[in-house]
Short mmCIF file of C-alpha atoms in Angstrom, two decimals:
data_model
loop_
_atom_site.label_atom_id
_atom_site.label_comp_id
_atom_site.label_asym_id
_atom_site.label_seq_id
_atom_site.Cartn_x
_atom_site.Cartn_y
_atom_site.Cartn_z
CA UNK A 151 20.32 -1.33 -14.25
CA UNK A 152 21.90 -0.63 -17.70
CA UNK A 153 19.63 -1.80 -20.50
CA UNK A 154 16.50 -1.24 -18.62
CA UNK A 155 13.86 -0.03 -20.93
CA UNK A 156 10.52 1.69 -19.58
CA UNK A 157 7.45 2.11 -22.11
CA UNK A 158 6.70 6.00 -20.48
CA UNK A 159 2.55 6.41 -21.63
CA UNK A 160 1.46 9.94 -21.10
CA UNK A 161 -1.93 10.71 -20.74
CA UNK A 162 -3.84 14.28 -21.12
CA UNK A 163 -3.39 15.98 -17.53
CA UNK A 164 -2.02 19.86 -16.24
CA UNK A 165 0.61 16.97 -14.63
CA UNK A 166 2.05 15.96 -17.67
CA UNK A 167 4.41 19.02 -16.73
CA UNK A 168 6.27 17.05 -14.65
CA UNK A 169 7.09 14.08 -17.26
CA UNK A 170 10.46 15.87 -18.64
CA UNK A 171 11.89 15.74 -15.41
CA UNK A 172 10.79 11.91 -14.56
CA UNK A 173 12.62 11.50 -18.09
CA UNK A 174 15.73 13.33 -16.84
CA UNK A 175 15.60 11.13 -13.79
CA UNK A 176 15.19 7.75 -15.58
CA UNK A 177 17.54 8.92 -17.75
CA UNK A 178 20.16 9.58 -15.24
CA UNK A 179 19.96 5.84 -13.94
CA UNK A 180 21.00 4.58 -17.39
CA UNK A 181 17.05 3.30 -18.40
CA UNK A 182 16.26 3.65 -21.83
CA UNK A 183 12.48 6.04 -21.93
CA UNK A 184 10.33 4.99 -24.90
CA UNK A 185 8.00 7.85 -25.26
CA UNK A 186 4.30 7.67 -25.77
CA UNK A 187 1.80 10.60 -25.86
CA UNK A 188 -1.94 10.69 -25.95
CA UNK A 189 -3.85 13.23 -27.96
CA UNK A 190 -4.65 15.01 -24.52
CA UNK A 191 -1.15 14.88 -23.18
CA UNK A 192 0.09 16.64 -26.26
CA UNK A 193 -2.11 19.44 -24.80
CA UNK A 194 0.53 19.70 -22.24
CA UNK A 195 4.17 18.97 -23.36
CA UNK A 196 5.56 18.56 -27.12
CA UNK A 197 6.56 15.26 -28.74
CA UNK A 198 9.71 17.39 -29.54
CA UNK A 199 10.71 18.07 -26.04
CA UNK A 200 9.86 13.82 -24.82
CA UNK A 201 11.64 12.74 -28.01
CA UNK A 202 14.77 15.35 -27.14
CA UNK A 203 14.88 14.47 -23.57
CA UNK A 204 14.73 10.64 -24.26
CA UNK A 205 17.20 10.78 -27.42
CA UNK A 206 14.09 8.81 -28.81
CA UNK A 207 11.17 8.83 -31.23
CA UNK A 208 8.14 9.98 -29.58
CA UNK A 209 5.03 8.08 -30.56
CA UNK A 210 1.45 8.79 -30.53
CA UNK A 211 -0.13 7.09 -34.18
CA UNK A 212 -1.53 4.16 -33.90
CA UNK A 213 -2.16 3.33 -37.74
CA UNK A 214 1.91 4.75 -38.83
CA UNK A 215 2.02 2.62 -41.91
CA UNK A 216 5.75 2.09 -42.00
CA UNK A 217 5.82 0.99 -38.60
CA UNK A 218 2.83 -0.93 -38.66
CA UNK A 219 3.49 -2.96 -41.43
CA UNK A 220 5.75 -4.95 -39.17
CA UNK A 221 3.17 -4.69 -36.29
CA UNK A 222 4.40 -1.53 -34.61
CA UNK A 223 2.32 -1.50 -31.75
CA UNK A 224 2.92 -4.89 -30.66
CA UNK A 225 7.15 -4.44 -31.10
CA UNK A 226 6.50 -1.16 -28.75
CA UNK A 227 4.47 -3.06 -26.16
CA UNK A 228 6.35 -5.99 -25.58
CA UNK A 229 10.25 -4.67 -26.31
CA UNK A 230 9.80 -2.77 -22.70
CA UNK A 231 10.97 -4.19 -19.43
CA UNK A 232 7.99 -1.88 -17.85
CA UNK A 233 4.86 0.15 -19.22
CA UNK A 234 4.43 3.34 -16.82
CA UNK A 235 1.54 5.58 -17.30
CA UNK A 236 1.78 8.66 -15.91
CA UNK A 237 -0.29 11.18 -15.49
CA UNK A 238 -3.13 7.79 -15.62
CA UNK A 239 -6.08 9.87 -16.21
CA UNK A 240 -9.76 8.62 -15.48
CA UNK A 241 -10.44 8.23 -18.91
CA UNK A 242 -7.27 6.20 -19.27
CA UNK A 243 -7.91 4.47 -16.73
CA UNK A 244 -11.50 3.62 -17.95
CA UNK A 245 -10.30 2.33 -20.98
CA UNK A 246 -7.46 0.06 -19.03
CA UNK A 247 -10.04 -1.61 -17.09
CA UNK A 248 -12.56 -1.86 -19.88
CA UNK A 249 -9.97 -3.22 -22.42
CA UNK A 250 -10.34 -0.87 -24.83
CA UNK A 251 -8.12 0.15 -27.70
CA UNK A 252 -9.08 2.97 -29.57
CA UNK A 253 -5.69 4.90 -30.25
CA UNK A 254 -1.47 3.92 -29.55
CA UNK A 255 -1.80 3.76 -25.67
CA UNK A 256 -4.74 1.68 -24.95
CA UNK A 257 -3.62 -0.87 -27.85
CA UNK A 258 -0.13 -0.92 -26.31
CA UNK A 259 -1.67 -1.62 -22.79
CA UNK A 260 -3.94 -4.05 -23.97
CA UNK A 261 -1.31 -5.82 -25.77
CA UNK A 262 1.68 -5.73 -23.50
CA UNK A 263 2.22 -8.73 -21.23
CA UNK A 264 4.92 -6.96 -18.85
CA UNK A 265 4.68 -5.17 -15.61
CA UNK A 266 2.51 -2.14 -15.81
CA UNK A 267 2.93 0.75 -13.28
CA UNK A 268 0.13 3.39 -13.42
CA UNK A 269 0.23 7.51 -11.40
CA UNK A 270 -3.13 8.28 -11.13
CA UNK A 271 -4.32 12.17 -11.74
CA UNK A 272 -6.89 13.67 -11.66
CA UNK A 273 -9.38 16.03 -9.86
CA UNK A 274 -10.44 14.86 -6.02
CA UNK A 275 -13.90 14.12 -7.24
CA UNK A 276 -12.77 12.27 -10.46
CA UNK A 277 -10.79 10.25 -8.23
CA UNK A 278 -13.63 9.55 -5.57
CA UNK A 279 -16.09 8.53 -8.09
CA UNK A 280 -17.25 5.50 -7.72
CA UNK A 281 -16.85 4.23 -11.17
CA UNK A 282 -13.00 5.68 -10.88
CA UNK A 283 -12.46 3.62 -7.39
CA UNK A 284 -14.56 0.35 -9.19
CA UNK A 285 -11.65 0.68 -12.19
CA UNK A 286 -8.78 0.80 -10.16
CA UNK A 287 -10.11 -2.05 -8.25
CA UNK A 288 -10.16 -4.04 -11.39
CA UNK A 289 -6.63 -2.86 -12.52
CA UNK A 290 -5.24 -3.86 -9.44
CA UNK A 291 -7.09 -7.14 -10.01
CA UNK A 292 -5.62 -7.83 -13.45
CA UNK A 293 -1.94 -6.73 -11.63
CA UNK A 294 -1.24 -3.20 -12.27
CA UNK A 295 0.49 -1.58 -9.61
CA UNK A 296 -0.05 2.08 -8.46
CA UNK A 297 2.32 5.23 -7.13
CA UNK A 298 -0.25 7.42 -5.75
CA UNK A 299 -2.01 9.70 -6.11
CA UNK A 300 -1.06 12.70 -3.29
CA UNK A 301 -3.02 14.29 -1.36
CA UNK A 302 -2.66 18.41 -2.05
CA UNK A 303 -3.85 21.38 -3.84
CA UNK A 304 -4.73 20.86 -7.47
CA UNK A 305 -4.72 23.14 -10.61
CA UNK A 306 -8.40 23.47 -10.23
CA UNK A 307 -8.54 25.01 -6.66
CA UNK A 308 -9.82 22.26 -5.20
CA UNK A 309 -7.55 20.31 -2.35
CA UNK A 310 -7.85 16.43 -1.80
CA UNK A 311 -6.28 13.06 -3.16
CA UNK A 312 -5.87 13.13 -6.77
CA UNK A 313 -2.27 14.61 -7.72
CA UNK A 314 0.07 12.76 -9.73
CA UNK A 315 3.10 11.20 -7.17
CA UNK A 316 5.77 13.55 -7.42
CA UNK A 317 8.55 12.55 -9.88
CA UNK A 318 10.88 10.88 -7.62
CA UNK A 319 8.39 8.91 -5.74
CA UNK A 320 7.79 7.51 -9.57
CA UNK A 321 11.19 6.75 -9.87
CA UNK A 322 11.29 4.96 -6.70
CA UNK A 323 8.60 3.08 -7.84
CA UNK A 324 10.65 2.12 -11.08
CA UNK A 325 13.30 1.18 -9.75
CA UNK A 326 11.98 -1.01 -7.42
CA UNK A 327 9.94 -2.63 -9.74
CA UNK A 328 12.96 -3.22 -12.42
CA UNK A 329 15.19 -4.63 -9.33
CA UNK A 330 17.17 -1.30 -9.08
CA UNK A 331 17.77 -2.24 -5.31
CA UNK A 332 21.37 -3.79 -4.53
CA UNK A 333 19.66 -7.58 -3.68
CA UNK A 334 20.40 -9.36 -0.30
CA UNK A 335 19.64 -12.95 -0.77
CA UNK A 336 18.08 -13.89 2.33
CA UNK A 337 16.39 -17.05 0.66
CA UNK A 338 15.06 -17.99 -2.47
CA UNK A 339 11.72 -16.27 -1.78
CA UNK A 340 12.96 -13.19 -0.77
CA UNK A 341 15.64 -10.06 -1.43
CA UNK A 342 16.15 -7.58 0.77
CA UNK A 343 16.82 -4.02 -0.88
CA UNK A 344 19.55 -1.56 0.44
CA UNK A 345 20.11 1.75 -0.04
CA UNK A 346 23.49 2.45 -2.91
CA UNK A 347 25.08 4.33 0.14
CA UNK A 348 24.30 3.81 4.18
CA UNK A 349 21.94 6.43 5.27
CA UNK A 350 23.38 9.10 7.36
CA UNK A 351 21.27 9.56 10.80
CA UNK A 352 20.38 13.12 12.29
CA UNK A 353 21.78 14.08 15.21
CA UNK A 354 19.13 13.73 18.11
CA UNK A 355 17.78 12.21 21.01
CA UNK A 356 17.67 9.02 19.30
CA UNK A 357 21.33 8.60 18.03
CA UNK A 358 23.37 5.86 18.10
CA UNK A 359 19.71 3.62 18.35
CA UNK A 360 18.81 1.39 15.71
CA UNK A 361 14.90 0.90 15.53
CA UNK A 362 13.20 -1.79 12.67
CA UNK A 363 9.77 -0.08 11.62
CA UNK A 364 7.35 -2.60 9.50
CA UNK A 365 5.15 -0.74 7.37
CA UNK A 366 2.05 -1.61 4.46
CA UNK A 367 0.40 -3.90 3.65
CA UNK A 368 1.53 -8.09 2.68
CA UNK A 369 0.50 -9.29 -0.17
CA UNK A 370 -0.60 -13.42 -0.59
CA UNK A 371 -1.02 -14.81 -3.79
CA UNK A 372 -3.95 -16.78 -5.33
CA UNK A 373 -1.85 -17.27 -8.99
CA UNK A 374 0.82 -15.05 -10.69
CA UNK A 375 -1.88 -12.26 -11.24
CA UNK A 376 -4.36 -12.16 -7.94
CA UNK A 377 -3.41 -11.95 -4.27
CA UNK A 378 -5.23 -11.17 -1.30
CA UNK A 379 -4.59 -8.11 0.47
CA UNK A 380 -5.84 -4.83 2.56
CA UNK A 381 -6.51 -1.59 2.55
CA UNK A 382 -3.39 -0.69 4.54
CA UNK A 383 -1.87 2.57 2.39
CA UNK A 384 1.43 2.26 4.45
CA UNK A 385 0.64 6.11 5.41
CA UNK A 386 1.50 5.86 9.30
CA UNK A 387 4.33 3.43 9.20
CA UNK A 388 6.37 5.55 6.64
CA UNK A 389 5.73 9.00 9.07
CA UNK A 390 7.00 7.18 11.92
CA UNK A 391 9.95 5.90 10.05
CA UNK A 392 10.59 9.57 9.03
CA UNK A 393 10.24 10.64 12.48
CA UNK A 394 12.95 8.28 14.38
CA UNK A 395 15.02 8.75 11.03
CA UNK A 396 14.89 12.63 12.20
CA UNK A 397 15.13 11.73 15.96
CA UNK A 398 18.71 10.47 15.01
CA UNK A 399 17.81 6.96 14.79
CA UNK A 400 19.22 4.37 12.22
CA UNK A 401 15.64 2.95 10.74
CA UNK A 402 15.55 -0.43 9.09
CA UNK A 403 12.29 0.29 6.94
CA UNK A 404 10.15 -3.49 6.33
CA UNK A 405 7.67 -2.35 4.17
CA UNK A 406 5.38 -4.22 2.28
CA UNK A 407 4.03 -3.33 -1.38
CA UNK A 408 2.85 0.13 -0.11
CA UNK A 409 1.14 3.20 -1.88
CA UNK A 410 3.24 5.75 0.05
CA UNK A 411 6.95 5.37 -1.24
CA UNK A 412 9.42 4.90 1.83
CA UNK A 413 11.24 8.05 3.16
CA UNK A 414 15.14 8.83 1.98
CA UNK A 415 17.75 8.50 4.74
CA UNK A 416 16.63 5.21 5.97
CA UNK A 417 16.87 1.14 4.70
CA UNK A 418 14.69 -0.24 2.62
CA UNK A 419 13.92 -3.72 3.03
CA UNK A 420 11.31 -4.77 0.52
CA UNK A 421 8.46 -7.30 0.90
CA UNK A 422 5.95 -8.88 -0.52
CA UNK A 423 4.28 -11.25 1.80
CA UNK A 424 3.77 -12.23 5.52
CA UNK A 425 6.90 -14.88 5.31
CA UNK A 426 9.07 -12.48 3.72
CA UNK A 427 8.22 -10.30 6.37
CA UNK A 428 8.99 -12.47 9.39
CA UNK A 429 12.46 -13.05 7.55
CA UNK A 430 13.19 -9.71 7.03
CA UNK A 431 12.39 -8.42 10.12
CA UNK A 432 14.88 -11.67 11.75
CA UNK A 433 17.43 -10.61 9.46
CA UNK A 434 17.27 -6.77 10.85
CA UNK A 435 18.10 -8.02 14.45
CA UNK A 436 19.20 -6.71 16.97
CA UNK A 437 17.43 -3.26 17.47
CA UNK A 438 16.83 -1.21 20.22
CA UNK A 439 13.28 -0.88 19.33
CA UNK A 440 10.66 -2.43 16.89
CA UNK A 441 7.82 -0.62 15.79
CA UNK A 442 4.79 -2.99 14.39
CA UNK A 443 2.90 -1.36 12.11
CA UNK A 444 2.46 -3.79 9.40
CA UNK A 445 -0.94 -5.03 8.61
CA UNK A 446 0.29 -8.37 8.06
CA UNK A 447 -2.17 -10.38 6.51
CA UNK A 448 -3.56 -13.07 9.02
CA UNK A 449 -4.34 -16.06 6.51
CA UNK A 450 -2.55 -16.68 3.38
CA UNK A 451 -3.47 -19.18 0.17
CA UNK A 452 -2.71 -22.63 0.91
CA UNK A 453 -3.56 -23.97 -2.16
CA UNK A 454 -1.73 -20.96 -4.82
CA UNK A 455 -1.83 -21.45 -8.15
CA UNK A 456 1.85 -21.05 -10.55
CA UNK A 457 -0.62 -20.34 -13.32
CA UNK A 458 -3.75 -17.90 -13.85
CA UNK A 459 -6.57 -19.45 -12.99
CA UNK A 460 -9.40 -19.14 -15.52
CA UNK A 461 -13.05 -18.95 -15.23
CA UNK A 462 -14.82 -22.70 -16.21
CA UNK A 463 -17.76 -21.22 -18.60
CA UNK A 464 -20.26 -22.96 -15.75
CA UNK A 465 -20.20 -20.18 -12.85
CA UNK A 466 -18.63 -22.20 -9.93
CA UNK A 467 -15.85 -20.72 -8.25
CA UNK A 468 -12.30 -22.11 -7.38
CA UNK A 469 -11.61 -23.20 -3.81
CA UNK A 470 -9.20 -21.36 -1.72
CA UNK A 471 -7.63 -23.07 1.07
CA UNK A 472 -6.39 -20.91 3.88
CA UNK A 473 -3.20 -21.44 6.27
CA UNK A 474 -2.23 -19.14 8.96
CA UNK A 475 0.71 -16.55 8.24
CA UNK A 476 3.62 -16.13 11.19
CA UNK A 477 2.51 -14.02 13.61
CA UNK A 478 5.57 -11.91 13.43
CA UNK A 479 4.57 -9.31 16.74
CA UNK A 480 3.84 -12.20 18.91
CA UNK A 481 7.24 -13.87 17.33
CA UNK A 482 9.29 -10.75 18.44
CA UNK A 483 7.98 -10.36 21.67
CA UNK A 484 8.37 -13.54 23.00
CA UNK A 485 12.32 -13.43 21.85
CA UNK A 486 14.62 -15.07 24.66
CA UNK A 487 17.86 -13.55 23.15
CA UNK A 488 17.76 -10.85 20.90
CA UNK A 489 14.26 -9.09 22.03
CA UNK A 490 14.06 -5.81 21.08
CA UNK A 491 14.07 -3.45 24.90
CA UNK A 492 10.88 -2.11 23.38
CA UNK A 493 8.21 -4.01 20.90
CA UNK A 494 5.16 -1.72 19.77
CA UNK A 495 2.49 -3.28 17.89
CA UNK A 496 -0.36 -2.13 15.94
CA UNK A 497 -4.41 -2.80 16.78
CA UNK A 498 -6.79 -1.76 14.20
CA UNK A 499 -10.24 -2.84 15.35
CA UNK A 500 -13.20 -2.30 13.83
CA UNK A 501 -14.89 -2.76 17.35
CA UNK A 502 -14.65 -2.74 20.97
CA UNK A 503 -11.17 -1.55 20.21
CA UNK A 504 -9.76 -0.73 23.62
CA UNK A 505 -10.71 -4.68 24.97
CA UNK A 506 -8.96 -6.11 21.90
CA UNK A 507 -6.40 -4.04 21.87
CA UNK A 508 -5.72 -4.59 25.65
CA UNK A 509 -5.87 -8.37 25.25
CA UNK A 510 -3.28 -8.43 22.29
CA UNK A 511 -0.53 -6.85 24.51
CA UNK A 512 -0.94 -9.58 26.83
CA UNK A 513 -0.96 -11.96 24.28
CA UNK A 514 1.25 -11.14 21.61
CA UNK A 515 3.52 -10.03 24.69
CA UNK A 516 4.61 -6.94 23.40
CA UNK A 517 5.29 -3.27 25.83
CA UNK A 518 3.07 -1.03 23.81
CA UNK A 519 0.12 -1.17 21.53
CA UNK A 520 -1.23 1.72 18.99
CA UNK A 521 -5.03 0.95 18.84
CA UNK A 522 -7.04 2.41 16.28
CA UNK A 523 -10.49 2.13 15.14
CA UNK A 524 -10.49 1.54 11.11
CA UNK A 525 -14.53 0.98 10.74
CA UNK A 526 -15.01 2.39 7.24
CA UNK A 527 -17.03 5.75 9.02
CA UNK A 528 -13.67 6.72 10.75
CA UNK A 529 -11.82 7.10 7.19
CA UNK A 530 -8.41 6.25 8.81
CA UNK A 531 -7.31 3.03 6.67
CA UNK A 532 -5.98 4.80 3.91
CA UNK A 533 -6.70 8.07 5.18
CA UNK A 534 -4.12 11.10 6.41
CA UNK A 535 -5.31 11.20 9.52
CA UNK A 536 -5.51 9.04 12.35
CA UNK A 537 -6.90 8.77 16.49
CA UNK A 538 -5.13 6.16 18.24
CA UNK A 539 -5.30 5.26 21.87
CA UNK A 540 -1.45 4.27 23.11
CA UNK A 541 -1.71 0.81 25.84
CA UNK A 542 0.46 0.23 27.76
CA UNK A 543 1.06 -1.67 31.30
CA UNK A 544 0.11 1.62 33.11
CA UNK A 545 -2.91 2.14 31.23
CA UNK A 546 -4.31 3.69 27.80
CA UNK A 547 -3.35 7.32 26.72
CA UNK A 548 -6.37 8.60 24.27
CA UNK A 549 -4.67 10.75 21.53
CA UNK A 550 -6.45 13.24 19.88
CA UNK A 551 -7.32 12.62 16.00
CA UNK A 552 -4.45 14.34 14.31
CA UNK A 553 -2.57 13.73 10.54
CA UNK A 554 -0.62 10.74 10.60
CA UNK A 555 2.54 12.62 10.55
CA UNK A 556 1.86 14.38 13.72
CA UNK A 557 0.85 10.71 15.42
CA UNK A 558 4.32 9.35 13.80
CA UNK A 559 6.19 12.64 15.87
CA UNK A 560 4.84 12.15 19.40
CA UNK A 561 5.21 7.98 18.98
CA UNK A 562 8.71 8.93 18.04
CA UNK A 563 9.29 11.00 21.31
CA UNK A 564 8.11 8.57 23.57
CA UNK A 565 10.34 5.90 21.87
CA UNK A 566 13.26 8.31 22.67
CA UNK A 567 12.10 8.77 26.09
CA UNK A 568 11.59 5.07 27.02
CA UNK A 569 14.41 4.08 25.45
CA UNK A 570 16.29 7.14 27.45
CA UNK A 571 20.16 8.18 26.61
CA UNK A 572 21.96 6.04 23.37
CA UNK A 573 25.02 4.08 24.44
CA UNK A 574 27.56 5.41 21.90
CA UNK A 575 27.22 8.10 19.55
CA UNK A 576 27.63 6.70 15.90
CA UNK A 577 30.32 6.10 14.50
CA UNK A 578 31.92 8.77 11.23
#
């Protein structure tokens, strides 16, 4: 979108490296980059090389006289379409959560009222701390959205979650965010975002198939500012995705407001809550197959608020009213016209996970379920790995624990081999 403006903040990490080519990128889509660097970041890159690549002035002084005596930092903070900070170190993000403003960045944060997208770096045990986890907690809380971090090897030797999200998954991020997608009005409430250009499949076993994949979390709103939502990372259903994408499929990708960014070559329909959902995934009918693996939240907030709602100064608490959400697998699997030939759902159980998991495919009607078990010991919700067990009418298939990608690969192959040879190859 020309005359999108991003307020870039970047903090003191090795990953600040990687900023002149996000710029490049932004750049590249027409968005104007305002600049920003912390006294740490400037340990890392020059203000000469963000002000060159942007084409403008890179800022880092909170108390510049000539700019302040028309309230510089305020002008900076609220002239942006979106604040990004990237690398978001601990200490930055400390100071987010804290409301602190003790140099340019955390004044412009705490004085910005727009969209604020933050790339978390840092080393695995910075990120693991509790106090870390506690502050991004609270960020999300107050509305700030996350791109990361990866999982990986880090400048320190150590391996584990904490690296900044590669430059294009940022960008993916920002665009989304600014409304880069082309919008599909499906209704008021919702737009569904397509690629510029029609992905082009692989050729494989899975050509000329079209499969709709549903992916993340939902989010359901308590105001403008709170929701209620899961743990769900998004993890598995973007590796399966990737997999039928690679199997030849065409993918329609549902995805709710995910950490992992969706995989290229595929359609990205963009969500934000259950309803959305159920419409989106209507709207990406027929398919050959449909693969469940939203975790769609059950309940949403009756009784949502169009304003923030504040605390009362006496301690009570406001009153949430709760009204079921569609139950989109069960929707799709009891389809008279238009049913999918194959409908996989998800089960993550917490307990006796093969019973439930066998009683939802009777009841939700659906050919297959993945169950998992997501207790907090396992580490699977919002890990990289997962051990599912694969029910079916003939039984349940225990699958070894294995990275999520590897899980996505063999679900992919048995799609292709229950769904057997495509009709047509596709089309030029």
């Amino acid at each position: 979108m020309l005359g999108s403006r991003v307020l870039l903040i970047v903090g003191g990490g090795i990953a600040a490296f990687k900023i002149p080519e996000l710029i490049r990128m932004l750049r590249r889509e027409g968005i104007a980059v305002v600049p920003v660097l912390t006294k740490g970041g400037a340990e890392f890159v020059t203000p000469l090389t963000l002000s060159a690549l942007s084409e403008s002035p890179c800022h880092s002084d909170l108390f510049d006289l000539t700019r302040e005596s028309e309230m510089g930092h305020i002008q900076l903070s609220r002239a942006a379409d979106l604040v990004v900070v990237a690398p978001a170190t601990a200490d930055l993000m400390a100071k987010m959560a804290a409301g602190l403003a003790d140099d340019l960045a955390s004044t412009l944060l705490l004085a910005t009222d727009k969209p604020v997208l933050a790339a978390p770096a840092m080393n695995v045990r910075m990120w693991q701390h509790p106090a870390t986890q506690r502050n991004r907690d609270t960020l999300e809380e107050d509305g700030i959205r996350f791109v990361g971090p990866d999982q990986g090897d880090m400048a320190c030797g150590e391996y584990g979650p904490g690296r900044m999200a590669e430059p294009e998954a940022i960008r993916e991020r920002i665009l989304a965010m600014l409304g880069r997608d082309r919008p599909l009005r499906l209704s008021p409430e919702i737009a569904v975002a397509l690629p510029a250009e029609p992905p082009v499949p692989a050729i494989g076993p899975l050509t000329g198939r079209h499969v709709l994949v549903t992916s993340g979390p939902t989010h359901e709103p308590i105001d403008p500012v709170r929701y209620i939502a899961n743990r769900s990372s998004g993890a598995q259903g973007t590796a399966i995705a990737a997999a039928l994408r690679d199997l030849g499929a065409r993918v329609s990708f549902v995805t709710g407001p995910a950490e992992i960014p969706p995989p290229a070559g595929v359609e990205v329909i963009r969500v934000q809550t259950a309803r959305e959902m159920r419409e989106a995934v209507e709207a990406a009918l027929p398919a050959d197959a449909a693969v469940m693996a939203a975790a769609v939240a059950d309940w949403r907030v009756a009784n949502a608020q169009d304003h923030k709602i504040k605390k009362d100064g006496i301690g009570s608490a406001p009153v949430l009213e709760f009204s079921e959400n569609p139950d989109i697998l069960a929707w799709i699997g009891r389809l008279r016209e238009g049913r999918p030939r194959l409908v996989v759902g998800f089960a993550a159980e917490t307990d006796d996970v093969l019973a439930h998991a066998s009683a939802k495919l009777q009841r939700k009607r659906a050919d297959w379920i993945v169950a998992n078990d997501v207790s907090p010991a396992t580490g699977i919700m919002g890990g990289t790995e997962n051990a599912v067990t694969l029910i079916t009418a003939d039984g349940a298939e225990a699958w070894p624990r294995m990275p999520k990608d590897e899980v996505a690969r063999k679900l992919a192959a048995r799609i292709a081999e229950a769904l057997g040879q495509p009709p047509q190859e596709p089309q030029p």
